[in-house]
Amino acid sequence: MLRLYNTLARKVEDFKPLGEVVKIYTCGPTVYSFPHIGNYAAYTYWDLLVRTLKADGYKVKRVLNLTDVGHLVSDGDEGEDKLEKGAAREGKSPFEVADFYIDVYMENYAKMEFLPADVLARATDYIEADERAVDEMTAHGYTYETTDGIYFDTAKFPQYADFARLNLAGLQAGARVGFSTEKHNVSDFAVWKFIQPGEKHAMRWNYLGRPGYPGWHLECSTIIHETLGEPIDIHTGGVDHIPVHHTNEIAQTYAMTGKDLARYWLHCDFVTVNGQKISKSLGNTYTLDDLADKGFSAMDYKMWLLSGHYQGTRNFTFDSLTAAKNRRLNWRNRIALCYQVSEEQRQKLSEELHFAEILAAVNSNLNSAEAFALIDNLDLTLADWQRIDELFGLRLIADTPDISTEQYALIEERAAARTARDFAKSDDLRDLLKEQGIALDDAPNGTIWSYLE
Ligand code: AMP
Ligand code: ZN
């Protein structure tokens, strides 16, 4: 039985699907700059969630959005649109910026072995649906107009504070100073922004008789409405989404449809680097390419992420990444050992599968850390490793092919040289295999090979 920590209830609950197909939505990236390693935390843990559901036998429909409009640098209603900012920085149009970083994301998704989403929804493909959504909210009395947009009146939704357990009175009091906008309540938010005369905003659509663009939160409610239908089973995101973005999604969806948005809400915590927030000014915004330059693959980094629990802050250091890389090499060489056992041993081992224990650990609120500890200590067969690879997407087997018949022949030739006490030849053959990335270990009942890297 899969159990998940549900932010809605603030506790671990049994997962009970709403229908035949488990509907999942993940808030995706804003495609305006190179993603840093922290950005992969969510996608890694939610990829594990989908893989776990599949291992448990569920059918899954998963939607991931790509934010290419409306996400302002403040995460709220002030400041420049991140895409417009990227466009100014790169001397391109915001659409070109989005195209470029979507390609970057897709390349990195493949490197990280994430299962492709069933629907990859680009926010700008849903503008008409956004307009219909605003119409619905307005028809139901949830919005008001100001000079700079259409705002959601959070006072009209009494449950607004519930999801994030917000202290609205405190927020309101704290915001009095400098609270000079036309908003009725400090927690109100724009569902649609008008572009003022002279304002530079290349992404624009005519709605309500003037140019404008959707508010950031709207796209998720709209895309879910169009692609999955409410309520969905599981909505995922980062902990930073709880107080504003997800709170606003819930309010919008209720205002549009009168329905709850999702049954289970999952949030992962942040990655820090050397104990500090990832930020440009600290120079610790590593990308996957930066890690590759230092000799670490995307799979090493995924091993690092999965060695911890999604709900804890993960502190990244190169020492801990080295440990994750070594652990992965150790696992690969245990797979290599599976190729070297006798048929008789293989038969004996295959009667004793351990995968169920590993899946049980992951079913317990995605405890990949505990599952990894089990993998370290259990005696596993190739069949177990195949299923482990499917569950975590770590490319363990693909990166650990059996060696060639020529290489096996070299190992035998070396054994013969050793028997003949021709140590010079034996050493030469060992060196030859070493050049091919293969190490040899002389055990009492024969020579064992392993990968050096
Ligand atoms: P974006 O909209 O592309 O800026 O996505 C940023 C999202 O990535 C945030 O909302 C977070 O949920 C997540 N994120 C950003 N920094 C980190 C971090 N250091 N660790 C984990 N997740 C992060
Ligand atoms: Zn969202």
PDB file of C-alpha atoms in Angstrom, residues 65-213:
ATOM      1  CA  ASN A  65       3.608  22.493 -17.613  1.00  0.00           C
ATOM      2  CA  LEU A  66       6.228  24.808 -19.052  1.00  0.00           C
ATOM      3  CA  THR A  67       5.841  28.392 -17.863  1.00  0.00           C
ATOM      4  CA  ASP A  68       6.639  30.692 -20.758  1.00  0.00           C
ATOM      5  CA  VAL A  69       4.597  33.729 -19.745  1.00  0.00           C
ATOM      6  CA  GLY A  70       3.338  35.606 -16.712  1.00  0.00           C
ATOM      7  CA  HIS A  71       5.804  34.490 -14.014  1.00  0.00           C
ATOM      8  CA  LEU A  72       7.063  37.776 -12.596  1.00  0.00           C
ATOM      9  CA  VAL A  73      10.418  38.072 -10.855  1.00  0.00           C
ATOM     10  CA  SER A  74       8.654  38.698  -7.537  1.00  0.00           C
ATOM     11  CA  ASP A  75       6.557  35.466  -7.726  1.00  0.00           C
ATOM     12  CA  GLY A  76       3.707  37.943  -7.053  1.00  0.00           C
ATOM     13  CA  ASP A  77       2.135  40.706  -9.104  1.00  0.00           C
ATOM     14  CA  GLU A  78       5.048  43.096  -9.188  1.00  0.00           C
ATOM     15  CA  GLY A  79       8.184  43.244 -11.278  1.00  0.00           C
ATOM     16  CA  GLU A  80       9.160  42.206 -14.724  1.00  0.00           C
ATOM     17  CA  ASP A  81       7.995  39.012 -16.454  1.00  0.00           C
ATOM     18  CA  LYS A  82      10.882  36.513 -16.256  1.00  0.00           C
ATOM     19  CA  LEU A  83      10.579  35.721 -19.971  1.00  0.00           C
ATOM     20  CA  GLU A  84      10.686  39.409 -20.932  1.00  0.00           C
ATOM     21  CA  LYS A  85      13.732  39.797 -18.701  1.00  0.00           C
ATOM     22  CA  GLY A  86      15.412  36.832 -20.417  1.00  0.00           C
ATOM     23  CA  ALA A  87      14.572  38.340 -23.802  1.00  0.00           C
ATOM     24  CA  ALA A  88      16.191  41.685 -22.903  1.00  0.00           C
ATOM     25  CA  ARG A  89      19.278  39.893 -21.528  1.00  0.00           C
ATOM     26  CA  GLU A  90      19.739  37.777 -24.653  1.00  0.00           C
ATOM     27  CA  GLY A  91      18.562  40.186 -27.334  1.00  0.00           C
ATOM     28  CA  LYS A  92      15.882  37.715 -28.462  1.00  0.00           C
ATOM     29  CA  SER A  93      12.115  37.597 -28.417  1.00  0.00           C
ATOM     30  CA  PRO A  94      10.557  35.958 -25.329  1.00  0.00           C
ATOM     31  CA  PHE A  95       9.231  33.172 -27.591  1.00  0.00           C
ATOM     32  CA  GLU A  96      12.780  32.447 -28.806  1.00  0.00           C
ATOM     33  CA  VAL A  97      14.031  32.472 -25.225  1.00  0.00           C
ATOM     34  CA  ALA A  98      11.316  29.982 -24.259  1.00  0.00           C
ATOM     35  CA  ASP A  99      12.109  27.727 -27.248  1.00  0.00           C
ATOM     36  CA  PHE A 100      15.792  27.725 -26.358  1.00  0.00           C
ATOM     37  CA  TYR A 101      15.354  26.855 -22.663  1.00  0.00           C
ATOM     38  CA  ILE A 102      12.645  24.293 -23.389  1.00  0.00           C
ATOM     39  CA  ASP A 103      15.243  22.506 -25.527  1.00  0.00           C
ATOM     40  CA  VAL A 104      17.771  22.793 -22.689  1.00  0.00           C
ATOM     41  CA  TYR A 105      15.240  21.318 -20.256  1.00  0.00           C
ATOM     42  CA  MET A 106      14.303  18.482 -22.555  1.00  0.00           C
ATOM     43  CA  GLU A 107      17.939  17.557 -23.105  1.00  0.00           C
ATOM     44  CA  ASN A 108      18.547  17.514 -19.380  1.00  0.00           C
ATOM     45  CA  TYR A 109      15.335  15.576 -18.694  1.00  0.00           C
ATOM     46  CA  ALA A 110      16.627  12.867 -20.983  1.00  0.00           C
ATOM     47  CA  LYS A 111      20.019  12.894 -19.236  1.00  0.00           C
ATOM     48  CA  MET A 112      18.246  12.505 -15.896  1.00  0.00           C
ATOM     49  CA  GLU A 113      16.213   9.548 -17.241  1.00  0.00           C
ATOM     50  CA  PHE A 114      12.881  11.133 -16.310  1.00  0.00           C
ATOM     51  CA  LEU A 115       9.878   9.375 -17.786  1.00  0.00           C
ATOM     52  CA  PRO A 116       8.306  11.686 -20.356  1.00  0.00           C
ATOM     53  CA  ALA A 117       5.122  13.401 -19.183  1.00  0.00           C
ATOM     54  CA  ASP A 118       1.923  12.260 -20.913  1.00  0.00           C
ATOM     55  CA  VAL A 119       1.141  15.900 -21.639  1.00  0.00           C
ATOM     56  CA  LEU A 120       3.762  18.624 -21.794  1.00  0.00           C
ATOM     57  CA  ALA A 121       1.712  21.801 -21.658  1.00  0.00           C
ATOM     58  CA  ARG A 122       3.174  25.134 -22.679  1.00  0.00           C
ATOM     59  CA  ALA A 123       1.392  28.017 -20.931  1.00  0.00           C
ATOM     60  CA  THR A 124       1.111  30.149 -24.090  1.00  0.00           C
ATOM     61  CA  ASP A 125      -0.833  27.329 -25.795  1.00  0.00           C
ATOM     62  CA  TYR A 126      -3.626  27.800 -23.229  1.00  0.00           C
ATOM     63  CA  ILE A 127      -4.358  31.526 -23.469  1.00  0.00           C
ATOM     64  CA  GLU A 128      -7.931  31.115 -24.741  1.00  0.00           C
ATOM     65  CA  ALA A 129      -8.610  28.635 -21.962  1.00  0.00           C
ATOM     66  CA  ASP A 130      -7.162  31.188 -19.511  1.00  0.00           C
ATOM     67  CA  GLU A 131      -9.602  33.781 -20.816  1.00  0.00           C
ATOM     68  CA  ARG A 132     -12.506  31.367 -20.394  1.00  0.00           C
ATOM     69  CA  ALA A 133     -11.292  30.655 -16.858  1.00  0.00           C
ATOM     70  CA  VAL A 134     -11.276  34.359 -15.976  1.00  0.00           C
ATOM     71  CA  ASP A 135     -14.749  34.705 -17.490  1.00  0.00           C
ATOM     72  CA  GLU A 136     -15.975  31.861 -15.250  1.00  0.00           C
ATOM     73  CA  MET A 137     -14.426  33.327 -12.108  1.00  0.00           C
ATOM     74  CA  THR A 138     -15.885  36.716 -12.934  1.00  0.00           C
ATOM     75  CA  ALA A 139     -19.322  35.236 -13.647  1.00  0.00           C
ATOM     76  CA  HIS A 140     -19.205  33.598 -10.216  1.00  0.00           C
ATOM     77  CA  GLY A 141     -18.319  36.893  -8.551  1.00  0.00           C
ATOM     78  CA  TYR A 142     -14.725  36.177  -7.533  1.00  0.00           C
ATOM     79  CA  THR A 143     -12.860  38.921  -9.401  1.00  0.00           C
ATOM     80  CA  TYR A 144     -12.580  42.686  -9.628  1.00  0.00           C
ATOM     81  CA  GLU A 145     -10.829  44.984 -12.042  1.00  0.00           C
ATOM     82  CA  THR A 146      -8.084  47.505 -11.268  1.00  0.00           C
ATOM     83  CA  THR A 147      -6.076  49.707 -13.601  1.00  0.00           C
ATOM     84  CA  ASP A 148      -3.458  46.992 -13.969  1.00  0.00           C
ATOM     85  CA  GLY A 149      -5.494  43.831 -14.216  1.00  0.00           C
ATOM     86  CA  ILE A 150      -8.226  41.469 -13.122  1.00  0.00           C
ATOM     87  CA  TYR A 151      -7.706  40.418  -9.519  1.00  0.00           C
ATOM     88  CA  PHE A 152      -8.952  37.475  -7.506  1.00  0.00           C
ATOM     89  CA  ASP A 153     -10.826  38.653  -4.429  1.00  0.00           C
ATOM     90  CA  THR A 154      -9.543  36.268  -1.771  1.00  0.00           C
ATOM     91  CA  ALA A 155     -12.128  37.561   0.729  1.00  0.00           C
ATOM     92  CA  LYS A 156     -14.757  35.834  -1.450  1.00  0.00           C
ATOM     93  CA  PHE A 157     -13.138  32.466  -0.800  1.00  0.00           C
ATOM     94  CA  PRO A 158     -13.325  31.905   2.978  1.00  0.00           C
ATOM     95  CA  GLN A 159     -11.144  28.767   2.804  1.00  0.00           C
ATOM     96  CA  TYR A 160      -8.301  30.774   1.199  1.00  0.00           C
ATOM     97  CA  ALA A 161      -6.010  30.581   4.229  1.00  0.00           C
ATOM     98  CA  ASP A 162      -6.639  26.893   4.997  1.00  0.00           C
ATOM     99  CA  PHE A 163      -4.218  25.085   2.693  1.00  0.00           C
ATOM    100  CA  ALA A 164      -1.114  26.998   3.779  1.00  0.00           C
ATOM    101  CA  ARG A 165      -2.504  27.769   7.262  1.00  0.00           C
ATOM    102  CA  LEU A 166      -1.939  31.447   6.515  1.00  0.00           C
ATOM    103  CA  ASN A 167      -2.401  34.174   9.077  1.00  0.00           C
ATOM    104  CA  LEU A 168      -4.231  36.611   6.834  1.00  0.00           C
ATOM    105  CA  ALA A 169      -4.749  39.223   9.565  1.00  0.00           C
ATOM    106  CA  GLY A 170      -1.015  39.203  10.196  1.00  0.00           C
ATOM    107  CA  LEU A 171      -0.260  39.459   6.473  1.00  0.00           C
ATOM    108  CA  GLN A 172      -2.678  42.352   6.131  1.00  0.00           C
ATOM    109  CA  ALA A 173      -1.235  44.199   9.139  1.00  0.00           C
ATOM    110  CA  GLY A 174       2.328  43.592   7.945  1.00  0.00           C
ATOM    111  CA  ALA A 175       1.537  44.957   4.515  1.00  0.00           C
ATOM    112  CA  ARG A 176      -0.119  48.223   5.544  1.00  0.00           C
ATOM    113  CA  VAL A 177       3.048  50.226   5.031  1.00  0.00           C
ATOM    114  CA  GLY A 178       3.520  50.684   1.302  1.00  0.00           C
ATOM    115  CA  PHE A 179       0.278  48.872   0.497  1.00  0.00           C
ATOM    116  CA  SER A 180      -0.663  51.348  -2.151  1.00  0.00           C
ATOM    117  CA  THR A 181      -2.060  49.221  -4.929  1.00  0.00           C
ATOM    118  CA  GLU A 182      -5.745  49.021  -5.722  1.00  0.00           C
ATOM    119  CA  LYS A 183      -5.945  45.514  -4.306  1.00  0.00           C
ATOM    120  CA  HIS A 184      -8.770  44.995  -1.845  1.00  0.00           C
ATOM    121  CA  ASN A 185      -6.832  42.516   0.291  1.00  0.00           C
ATOM    122  CA  VAL A 186      -3.108  41.943   0.513  1.00  0.00           C
ATOM    123  CA  SER A 187      -3.540  38.299  -0.490  1.00  0.00           C
ATOM    124  CA  ASP A 188      -5.501  39.158  -3.677  1.00  0.00           C
ATOM    125  CA  PHE A 189      -3.618  38.277  -6.836  1.00  0.00           C
ATOM    126  CA  ALA A 190      -3.775  39.019 -10.542  1.00  0.00           C
ATOM    127  CA  VAL A 191      -5.408  36.409 -12.771  1.00  0.00           C
ATOM    128  CA  TRP A 192      -4.897  38.661 -15.783  1.00  0.00           C
ATOM    129  CA  LYS A 193      -2.583  41.644 -16.219  1.00  0.00           C
ATOM    130  CA  PHE A 194      -3.209  44.587 -18.520  1.00  0.00           C
ATOM    131  CA  ILE A 195      -0.298  45.997 -20.461  1.00  0.00           C
ATOM    132  CA  GLN A 196      -0.144  49.727 -19.851  1.00  0.00           C
ATOM    133  CA  PRO A 197       0.473  52.143 -22.737  1.00  0.00           C
ATOM    134  CA  GLY A 198       4.226  52.355 -23.261  1.00  0.00           C
ATOM    135  CA  GLU A 199       4.904  49.228 -21.186  1.00  0.00           C
ATOM    136  CA  LYS A 200       7.273  46.802 -22.869  1.00  0.00           C
ATOM    137  CA  HIS A 201       5.729  43.335 -22.913  1.00  0.00           C
ATOM    138  CA  ALA A 202       6.122  41.465 -26.189  1.00  0.00           C
ATOM    139  CA  MET A 203       3.904  38.544 -25.172  1.00  0.00           C
ATOM    140  CA  ARG A 204       0.420  40.048 -25.381  1.00  0.00           C
ATOM    141  CA  TRP A 205      -3.102  38.925 -26.163  1.00  0.00           C
ATOM    142  CA  ASN A 206      -6.216  40.987 -26.637  1.00  0.00           C
ATOM    143  CA  TYR A 207      -8.799  40.245 -24.001  1.00  0.00           C
ATOM    144  CA  LEU A 208     -11.483  42.517 -22.584  1.00  0.00           C
ATOM    145  CA  GLY A 209     -10.647  45.010 -25.314  1.00  0.00           C
ATOM    146  CA  ARG A 210      -6.991  45.595 -24.454  1.00  0.00           C
ATOM    147  CA  PRO A 211      -3.630  43.886 -24.542  1.00  0.00           C
ATOM    148  CA  GLY A 212      -2.653  41.771 -21.597  1.00  0.00           C
ATOM    149  CA  TYR A 213      -1.320  38.417 -20.420  1.00  0.00           C
TER     150      TYR A 213
END
